[in-house]
Coordinates of N, CA and C in Angstrom, one line a residue:
M1 N 0.8 -1.2 0.0 CA 0.0 0.0 0.0 C 0.9 1.2 0.0
T2 N 0.5 2.2 -0.8 CA 1.3 3.4 -0.9 C 1.1 4.4 0.3
D3 N 2.2 4.9 0.8 CA 2.1 5.9 1.8 C 1.3 7.2 1.3
P4 N 0.2 7.6 1.9 CA -0.5 8.7 1.4 C 0.3 10.0 1.4
N5 N 1.3 10.0 2.3 CA 2.2 11.2 2.3 C 3.2 11.3 1.2
C6 N 3.4 10.2 0.5 CA 4.3 10.1 -0.6 C 3.7 9.5 -1.8
P7 N 2.7 10.1 -2.4 CA 2.0 9.6 -3.5 C 2.9 9.5 -4.8
T8 N 2.6 8.6 -5.7 CA 3.4 8.5 -6.9 C 2.4 8.7 -8.1
T9 N 2.7 9.6 -8.9 CA 1.8 9.9 -10.0 C 2.6 9.9 -11.3
P10 N 2.3 9.0 -12.2 CA 3.0 9.0 -13.5 C 2.8 10.2 -14.3
P11 N 3.7 10.6 -15.1 CA 3.6 11.9 -15.9 C 2.7 11.7 -17.1
S12 N 1.4 11.5 -16.9 CA 0.5 11.2 -17.9 C 0.2 12.4 -18.9
A13 N 0.6 13.6 -18.5 CA 0.3 14.7 -19.4 C 1.4 15.1 -20.3
I14 N 2.5 14.3 -20.2 CA 3.7 14.7 -21.0 C 3.8 13.9 -22.3
A15 N 4.7 14.3 -23.2 CA 4.8 13.7 -24.5 C 5.1 12.2 -24.4
T16 N 4.6 11.4 -25.4 CA 4.7 10.0 -25.4 C 6.1 9.4 -25.2
P17 N 7.1 9.9 -26.1 CA 8.4 9.4 -25.9 C 9.0 9.6 -24.5
I18 N 8.7 10.7 -23.9 CA 9.2 11.0 -22.6 C 8.5 10.1 -21.6
R19 N 7.2 9.9 -21.8 CA 6.4 9.0 -20.9 C 6.9 7.6 -21.0
D20 N 7.3 7.1 -22.2 CA 7.8 5.8 -22.4 C 9.1 5.6 -21.7
R21 N 10.0 6.6 -21.8 CA 11.2 6.5 -21.1 C 11.0 6.5 -19.6
W22 N 10.1 7.3 -19.1 CA 9.7 7.3 -17.7 C 9.3 5.9 -17.2
A23 N 8.5 5.3 -18.1 CA 8.0 3.9 -17.7 C 9.2 2.9 -17.7
E24 N 10.1 3.1 -18.6 CA 11.3 2.2 -18.6 C 12.1 2.3 -17.4
L25 N 12.4 3.6 -17.0 CA 13.2 3.8 -15.8 C 12.4 3.4 -14.6
H26 N 11.1 3.6 -14.5 CA 10.3 3.2 -13.4 C 10.4 1.7 -13.2
A27 N 10.2 0.9 -14.3 CA 10.3 -0.5 -14.3 C 11.6 -1.0 -13.8
A28 N 12.7 -0.4 -14.3 CA 14.0 -0.8 -13.9 C 14.3 -0.6 -12.4
A29 N 13.8 0.6 -11.9 CA 13.9 0.9 -10.5 C 13.1 0.0 -9.6
V30 N 11.9 -0.3 -10.1 CA 11.0 -1.3 -9.3 C 11.7 -2.6 -9.3
S31 N 12.2 -3.1 -10.4 CA 12.9 -4.4 -10.4 C 14.1 -4.5 -9.5
A32 N 14.9 -3.4 -9.5 CA 16.1 -3.4 -8.6 C 15.7 -3.3 -7.2
L33 N 14.7 -2.5 -6.8 CA 14.3 -2.4 -5.4 C 13.6 -3.6 -4.9
T34 N 12.8 -4.3 -5.8 CA 12.2 -5.5 -5.4 C 13.2 -6.6 -5.1
E35 N 14.2 -6.7 -6.0 CA 15.3 -7.6 -5.7 C 16.0 -7.4 -4.4
A36 N 16.2 -6.1 -4.1 CA 16.9 -5.7 -2.9 C 16.1 -6.2 -1.7
V37 N 14.7 -6.0 -1.7 CA 13.9 -6.4 -0.6 C 13.9 -7.9 -0.4
R38 N 14.0 -8.6 -1.5 CA 13.9 -10.1 -1.5 C 15.3 -10.7 -1.1
H39 N 16.3 -9.8 -1.1 CA 17.7 -10.3 -0.7 C 17.7 -10.5 0.8
E40 N 17.9 -11.7 1.2 CA 17.9 -12.0 2.6 C 19.1 -12.8 3.0
P41 N 20.2 -12.1 3.2 CA 21.5 -12.8 3.6 C 21.3 -13.4 4.9
G42 N 21.7 -14.7 5.0 CA 21.5 -15.4 6.3 C 20.1 -15.7 6.7
G43 N 19.2 -15.5 5.7 CA 17.7 -15.7 6.0 C 17.0 -14.6 6.7
E44 N 17.7 -13.4 6.8 CA 17.2 -12.3 7.4 C 17.0 -11.1 6.4
P45 N 15.9 -10.4 6.5 CA 15.7 -9.3 5.5 C 16.6 -8.2 5.8
I46 N 17.0 -7.5 4.8 CA 17.9 -6.3 4.9 C 17.1 -5.1 5.5
D47 N 17.9 -4.2 6.0 CA 17.2 -2.9 6.4 C 17.0 -2.1 5.1
F48 N 15.8 -2.2 4.6 CA 15.5 -1.6 3.3 C 15.5 -0.1 3.4
G49 N 15.1 0.5 4.5 CA 15.1 1.9 4.7 C 16.6 2.4 4.6
E50 N 17.5 1.8 5.2 CA 18.9 2.1 5.1 C 19.4 2.0 3.7
F51 N 19.0 0.9 3.1 CA 19.4 0.6 1.7 C 19.0 1.7 0.7
L52 N 17.7 2.1 0.9 CA 17.1 3.1 0.0 C 17.7 4.4 0.2
A53 N 18.0 4.8 1.5 CA 18.6 6.0 1.8 C 20.0 6.1 1.2
S54 N 20.7 5.0 1.3 CA 22.1 4.9 0.7 C 22.1 5.1 -0.8
V55 N 21.1 4.5 -1.4 CA 20.9 4.7 -2.9 C 20.7 6.1 -3.2
L56 N 19.8 6.8 -2.5 CA 19.4 8.2 -2.8 C 20.6 9.1 -2.5
E57 N 21.4 8.8 -1.5 CA 22.5 9.6 -1.2 C 23.6 9.5 -2.3
T58 N 23.8 8.3 -2.8 CA 24.7 8.2 -4.0 C 24.2 8.9 -5.2
V59 N 22.9 8.8 -5.5 CA 22.3 9.5 -6.6 C 22.5 11.0 -6.5
A60 N 22.2 11.5 -5.3 CA 22.4 12.9 -5.0 C 23.9 13.3 -5.2
A61 N 24.8 12.5 -4.8 CA 26.2 12.8 -5.0 C 26.5 12.8 -6.5
N62 N 26.0 11.9 -7.3 CA 26.3 11.9 -8.7 C 25.7 13.0 -9.5
V63 N 24.6 13.6 -9.0 CA 24.0 14.8 -9.7 C 24.4 16.1 -9.0
G64 N 25.1 16.0 -7.9 CA 25.7 17.2 -7.2 C 25.0 17.7 -6.0
S65 N 23.7 17.3 -5.8 CA 23.0 17.8 -4.6 C 21.7 17.1 -4.4
V66 N 21.2 17.2 -3.2 CA 19.8 16.7 -2.9 C 18.8 17.5 -3.6
A67 N 19.0 18.8 -3.7 CA 18.1 19.7 -4.4 C 17.8 19.3 -5.8
R68 N 18.8 18.7 -6.5 CA 18.7 18.2 -7.8 C 17.7 17.1 -7.9
L69 N 17.6 16.3 -6.8 CA 16.7 15.1 -6.8 C 15.2 15.6 -6.9
V70 N 15.0 16.7 -6.3 CA 13.6 17.1 -6.1 C 13.3 18.4 -7.0
A71 N 14.1 18.7 -7.9 CA 14.0 19.9 -8.7 C 12.7 19.9 -9.5
G72 N 12.1 18.7 -9.8 CA 10.9 18.6 -10.6 C 9.7 19.2 -9.9
R73 N 9.6 19.0 -8.6 CA 8.5 19.5 -7.8 C 8.9 19.6 -6.4
S74 N 9.7 20.6 -6.0 CA 10.4 20.7 -4.8 C 9.5 20.8 -3.5
N75 N 8.2 21.3 -3.7 CA 7.3 21.5 -2.6 C 6.3 20.4 -2.4
S76 N 6.5 19.3 -3.1 CA 5.6 18.2 -2.9 C 5.9 17.3 -1.7
N77 N 4.9 16.5 -1.4 CA 5.1 15.5 -0.3 C 6.2 14.5 -0.6
E78 N 6.3 14.1 -1.9 CA 7.3 13.2 -2.3 C 8.7 13.8 -2.1
A79 N 8.8 15.1 -2.5 CA 10.1 15.8 -2.4 C 10.5 15.8 -0.9
A80 N 9.6 16.1 0.0 CA 10.0 16.1 1.4 C 10.5 14.8 1.9
C81 N 9.9 13.7 1.4 CA 10.3 12.3 1.8 C 11.7 12.1 1.2
I82 N 11.9 12.4 -0.1 CA 13.2 12.2 -0.7 C 14.3 13.0 -0.1
H83 N 14.0 14.3 0.2 CA 15.0 15.2 0.8 C 15.5 14.6 2.1
S84 N 14.5 14.1 2.9 CA 14.9 13.6 4.2 C 15.7 12.3 4.1
L85 N 15.3 11.4 3.2 CA 16.0 10.1 3.1 C 17.4 10.3 2.5
A86 N 17.6 11.3 1.7 CA 18.9 11.5 1.0 C 19.9 12.3 1.8
G87 N 19.5 12.7 3.0 CA 20.5 13.4 3.9 C 20.0 14.7 4.4
G88 N 19.0 15.2 3.8 CA 18.4 16.5 4.2 C 19.4 17.6 4.2
E89 N 19.4 18.5 5.2 CA 20.3 19.7 5.3 C 21.7 19.3 5.5
S90 N 22.0 18.1 5.9 CA 23.4 17.6 6.1 C 24.1 17.3 4.8
A91 N 23.3 17.2 3.8 CA 23.9 16.7 2.5 C 24.5 17.9 1.7
T92 N 25.6 18.4 2.3 CA 26.4 19.4 1.6 C 27.3 18.8 0.6
P93 N 28.0 19.5 -0.3 CA 28.9 18.9 -1.2 C 30.0 18.2 -0.5
E94 N 30.5 18.7 0.6 CA 31.5 18.0 1.4 C 31.0 16.6 1.9
W95 N 29.8 16.6 2.3 CA 29.2 15.4 2.8 C 28.9 14.3 1.7
L96 N 28.5 14.8 0.6 CA 28.1 13.9 -0.5 C 29.3 13.5 -1.4
A97 N 30.3 14.3 -1.5 CA 31.4 14.0 -2.5 C 32.1 12.6 -2.3
P98 N 32.4 12.2 -1.1 CA 33.1 10.9 -1.0 C 32.2 9.7 -1.5
G99 N 30.9 9.9 -1.5 CA 30.1 8.8 -2.0 C 29.7 8.8 -3.5
R100 N 30.3 9.8 -4.2 CA 30.0 9.9 -5.6 C 30.6 8.7 -6.4
S101 N 29.8 8.1 -7.3 CA 30.3 7.0 -8.1 C 30.4 7.3 -9.6
E102 N 30.1 8.5 -10.0 CA 30.3 8.9 -11.4 C 31.3 10.0 -11.5
P103 N 32.0 10.1 -12.7 CA 33.0 11.1 -12.8 C 32.5 12.5 -12.7
V104 N 33.3 13.5 -12.4 CA 33.0 14.9 -12.3 C 33.6 15.7 -13.5
V105 N 32.8 16.5 -14.2 CA 33.4 17.3 -15.2 C 33.2 18.8 -14.8
V106 N 34.4 19.5 -14.7 CA 34.4 20.8 -14.2 C 34.6 21.8 -15.5
P107 N 33.6 22.6 -15.7 CA 33.7 23.5 -16.9 C 34.7 24.7 -16.7
L108 N 35.4 25.0 -17.7 CA 36.4 26.1 -17.7 C 36.0 27.0 -18.8
D109 N 35.3 28.1 -18.6 CA 34.9 29.1 -19.6 C 36.0 30.2 -19.6
I110 N 37.2 29.9 -20.1 CA 38.3 30.7 -19.8 C 38.3 32.1 -20.4
W111 N 37.7 32.3 -21.6 CA 37.6 33.6 -22.2 C 36.6 34.5 -21.4
D112 N 35.6 33.9 -20.9 CA 34.7 34.6 -20.0 C 35.4 35.1 -18.8
I113 N 36.2 34.2 -18.2 CA 36.9 34.6 -17.0 C 37.9 35.7 -17.3
F114 N 38.6 35.5 -18.4 CA 39.6 36.6 -18.8 C 38.9 37.9 -19.0
G115 N 37.7 37.9 -19.7 CA 37.0 39.1 -20.0 C 36.5 39.8 -18.7
N116 N 36.1 39.0 -17.7 CA 35.7 39.5 -16.4 C 36.8 40.2 -15.7
N117 N 38.0 39.9 -16.1 CA 39.2 40.5 -15.4 C 39.9 41.5 -16.3
G118 N 39.2 41.9 -17.4 CA 39.7 43.0 -18.3 C 40.8 42.5 -19.2
I119 N 40.8 41.2 -19.5 CA 41.9 40.7 -20.4 C 41.2 40.2 -21.7
G120 N 41.6 40.8 -22.8 CA 41.0 40.5 -24.1 C 41.9 39.5 -24.9
E121 N 41.3 38.8 -25.9 CA 42.0 37.9 -26.7 C 43.1 38.6 -27.5
S122 N 42.9 39.9 -27.7 CA 43.9 40.6 -28.6 C 44.9 41.4 -27.8
D123 N 44.9 41.2 -26.4 CA 45.8 42.0 -25.6 C 47.3 41.4 -25.7
G124 N 48.1 42.2 -26.4 CA 49.5 41.8 -26.5 C 49.7 40.8 -27.7
P125 N 51.0 40.4 -27.9 CA 51.3 39.4 -28.9 C 50.5 38.1 -28.7
L126 N 50.2 37.4 -29.8 CA 49.5 36.1 -29.7 C 50.2 35.1 -28.8
S127 N 51.5 35.1 -29.0 CA 52.3 34.1 -28.2 C 52.1 34.4 -26.7
K128 N 52.1 35.7 -26.3 CA 51.9 36.0 -24.9 C 50.5 35.7 -24.4
T129 N 49.5 35.9 -25.3 CA 48.1 35.5 -24.9 C 48.0 34.0 -24.7
L130 N 48.6 33.2 -25.6 CA 48.6 31.8 -25.5 C 49.3 31.3 -24.3
Q131 N 50.4 31.9 -24.0 CA 51.1 31.6 -22.7 C 50.3 31.8 -21.5
R132 N 49.6 33.0 -21.5 CA 48.8 33.3 -20.4 C 47.6 32.3 -20.3
Y133 N 47.1 31.9 -21.4 CA 46.0 30.9 -21.5 C 46.5 29.6 -20.9
Q134 N 47.7 29.1 -21.3 CA 48.2 27.9 -20.9 C 48.5 27.9 -19.4
H135 N 49.1 29.0 -18.9 CA 49.4 29.2 -17.5 C 48.1 29.1 -16.6
Y136 N 47.1 29.8 -17.1 CA 45.8 29.9 -16.3 C 45.2 28.5 -16.3
T137 N 45.1 27.8 -17.5 CA 44.5 26.5 -17.5 C 45.2 25.5 -16.6
A138 N 46.6 25.6 -16.6 CA 47.3 24.7 -15.7 C 47.0 25.0 -14.2
A139 N 47.0 26.2 -13.9 CA 46.7 26.6 -12.5 C 45.3 26.2 -12.1
F140 N 44.3 26.4 -13.0 CA 42.9 26.0 -12.8 C 42.9 24.5 -12.5
E141 N 43.5 23.7 -13.4 CA 43.5 22.3 -13.2 C 44.1 21.8 -11.9
A142 N 45.2 22.5 -11.6 CA 45.9 22.1 -10.3 C 45.0 22.4 -9.1
A143 N 44.3 23.5 -9.2 CA 43.4 23.9 -8.1 C 42.3 22.9 -8.0
V144 N 41.8 22.4 -9.1 CA 40.7 21.4 -9.1 C 41.2 20.1 -8.4
V145 N 42.4 19.7 -8.7 CA 43.0 18.5 -8.1 C 43.1 18.7 -6.6
V146 N 43.5 19.8 -6.1 CA 43.6 20.1 -4.7 C 42.3 20.0 -4.0
E147 N 41.3 20.7 -4.6 CA 40.0 20.7 -3.9 C 39.3 19.4 -4.0
S148 N 39.5 18.6 -5.1 CA 38.9 17.3 -5.2 C 39.4 16.4 -4.1
A149 N 40.7 16.5 -3.8 CA 41.3 15.7 -2.8 C 40.7 16.1 -1.4
R150 N 40.6 17.4 -1.2 CA 40.1 17.9 0.1 C 38.6 17.4 0.3
L151 N 37.8 17.3 -0.8 CA 36.4 16.9 -0.7 C 36.3 15.4 -0.5
G152 N 37.4 14.7 -0.8 CA 37.4 13.2 -0.7 C 36.8 12.5 -1.9
L153 N 36.8 13.2 -3.1 CA 36.4 12.5 -4.3 C 37.3 11.4 -4.7
T154 N 36.7 10.3 -5.1 CA 37.6 9.1 -5.5 C 37.3 8.8 -6.9
V155 N 36.5 9.5 -7.6 CA 36.1 9.3 -9.0 C 37.0 10.2 -9.9
P156 N 37.1 9.9 -11.2 CA 37.8 10.8 -12.1 C 37.2 12.2 -12.1
V157 N 38.1 13.2 -12.1 CA 37.7 14.6 -12.2 C 38.4 15.2 -13.4
T158 N 37.7 15.7 -14.4 CA 38.3 16.3 -15.5 C 37.9 17.8 -15.7
V159 N 38.7 18.6 -16.3 CA 38.3 20.0 -16.7 C 38.0 20.0 -18.1
Q160 N 36.9 20.6 -18.5 CA 36.4 20.7 -19.9 C 36.4 22.2 -20.2
T161 N 37.2 22.6 -21.2 CA 37.2 24.0 -21.7 C 36.0 24.3 -22.5
I162 N 35.4 25.4 -22.2 CA 34.2 25.8 -23.0 C 34.4 27.1 -23.7
T163 N 34.1 27.1 -25.0 CA 34.2 28.3 -25.7 C 32.9 28.9 -26.2
D164 N 31.8 28.1 -26.1 CA 30.5 28.6 -26.5 C 29.9 29.4 -25.4
P165 N 29.6 30.7 -25.6 CA 29.0 31.6 -24.6 C 27.8 31.0 -23.9
E166 N 26.9 30.4 -24.7 CA 25.7 29.9 -24.1 C 26.0 28.7 -23.2
M167 N 26.9 27.8 -23.6 CA 27.3 26.7 -22.7 C 28.0 27.2 -21.5
A168 N 28.8 28.3 -21.6 CA 29.5 28.9 -20.5 C 28.5 29.4 -19.5
L169 N 27.4 30.1 -20.0 CA 26.4 30.6 -19.1 C 25.7 29.5 -18.3
R170 N 25.4 28.4 -19.0 CA 24.8 27.3 -18.3 C 25.7 26.7 -17.3
A171 N 27.0 26.6 -17.6 CA 28.0 26.0 -16.7 C 28.1 26.9 -15.4
A172 N 28.0 28.2 -15.6 CA 28.1 29.1 -14.5 C 27.0 28.9 -13.5
G173 N 25.8 28.4 -14.0 CA 24.7 28.2 -13.2 C 24.9 27.1 -12.2
G174 N 25.8 26.2 -12.6 CA 26.2 25.1 -11.6 C 25.1 24.1 -11.3
A175 N 24.5 23.4 -12.3 CA 23.5 22.4 -11.9 C 24.1 21.3 -11.1
D176 N 25.4 20.9 -11.3 CA 26.1 20.0 -10.5 C 26.8 20.7 -9.4
A177 N 26.3 20.7 -8.2 CA 26.9 21.6 -7.1 C 28.3 21.2 -6.8
I178 N 28.6 19.9 -6.9 CA 30.0 19.5 -6.6 C 31.0 20.0 -7.7
A179 N 30.6 19.9 -9.0 CA 31.4 20.5 -10.0 C 31.5 22.0 -9.9
A180 N 30.4 22.7 -9.5 CA 30.4 24.1 -9.3 C 31.3 24.5 -8.1
R181 N 31.3 23.7 -7.1 CA 32.2 23.9 -6.0 C 33.7 23.9 -6.4
L182 N 34.0 22.9 -7.2 CA 35.4 22.8 -7.7 C 35.7 24.0 -8.6
R183 N 34.8 24.4 -9.4 CA 35.0 25.5 -10.4 C 35.2 26.8 -9.6
A184 N 34.4 27.0 -8.6 CA 34.5 28.3 -7.8 C 35.8 28.3 -7.1
Y185 N 36.2 27.2 -6.5 CA 37.5 27.2 -5.8 C 38.7 27.4 -6.8
A186 N 38.6 26.8 -7.9 CA 39.7 26.9 -8.9 C 39.8 28.3 -9.4
I187 N 38.7 29.0 -9.7 CA 38.7 30.4 -10.2 C 39.4 31.3 -9.1
E188 N 39.0 31.1 -7.9 CA 39.6 31.9 -6.8 C 41.1 31.6 -6.6
A189 N 41.4 30.3 -6.6 CA 42.8 29.9 -6.4 C 43.8 30.3 -7.5
A190 N 43.2 30.3 -8.8 CA 44.1 30.6 -9.9 C 44.1 32.1 -10.3
A191 N 43.4 32.9 -9.5 CA 43.3 34.3 -9.9 C 44.6 35.0 -10.1
R192 N 45.6 34.7 -9.2 CA 46.9 35.4 -9.3 C 47.6 35.2 -10.6
V193 N 47.3 34.1 -11.3 CA 48.0 33.8 -12.5 C 47.6 34.7 -13.6
L194 N 46.4 35.3 -13.5 CA 45.9 36.3 -14.4 C 46.8 37.5 -14.4
L195 N 47.5 37.8 -13.3 CA 48.2 39.0 -13.2 C 49.7 38.8 -13.2
T196 N 50.2 37.5 -13.3 CA 51.6 37.3 -13.2 C 52.1 36.5 -14.4
E197 N 53.4 36.3 -14.6 CA 53.9 35.5 -15.6 C 54.7 34.4 -15.0
G198 N 54.4 34.0 -13.7 CA 55.1 33.0 -13.0 C 54.7 31.6 -13.3
S199 N 55.0 30.7 -12.4 CA 54.7 29.3 -12.5 C 53.2 29.2 -12.7
P200 N 52.7 28.2 -13.5 CA 51.3 27.9 -13.7 C 50.6 27.6 -12.4
T201 N 51.3 27.1 -11.4 CA 50.6 26.8 -10.1 C 50.8 27.8 -9.1
D202 N 51.3 29.1 -9.5 CA 51.3 30.2 -8.5 C 50.0 30.4 -7.9
G203 N 49.9 30.5 -6.6 CA 48.7 30.8 -5.9 C 47.8 29.6 -5.6
V204 N 48.3 28.4 -6.0 CA 47.6 27.2 -5.7 C 48.3 26.4 -4.6
T205 N 47.7 26.2 -3.5 CA 48.3 25.6 -2.4 C 47.5 24.5 -1.8
E206 N 48.1 23.5 -1.3 CA 47.3 22.4 -0.6 C 47.2 22.8 0.9
D207 N 46.0 22.8 1.4 CA 45.7 23.1 2.8 C 46.1 21.9 3.7

């Protein structure tokens, strides 16, 4: 019997291809969870509540935050249940990061960052611009490595350079809060490289 506080309503009003995919995902989730409930090591049932909470915590880590889990309807009864099971207010990026099971991609919209600091693509000789680009990229990547280790991430973390302004705008929005956290740290840590001609890792330190 379904808990009246956590009703489940299929998306009947949306387009057929999306509804079909929803049905496929729903069936796969039901199958996996049913198998988990029937798994009785030593003849004893598992703690299904703990199992489900652990699954939701990992999913939240993979998408960056608990808020992402309930973004479709954050004020619903279902959202309140999910939010609580997935860690609630305790589920910060620091708390979620060690449990992440999927790689993290950190966007680097380098020309936007340069522009915000008054540096244009045509400032000085091309060789000097390219050198500054390479130095900043290296410092940014080094900072991402430092913060990834501090957060306890054990999955691959890569930096993806973005040149499309629209994509850069979306990246700045930070849908993946863990990736956004790494990006914000790297921007701050690599800021000195914008003003110097020193080592690519100037200003990047391990705490």
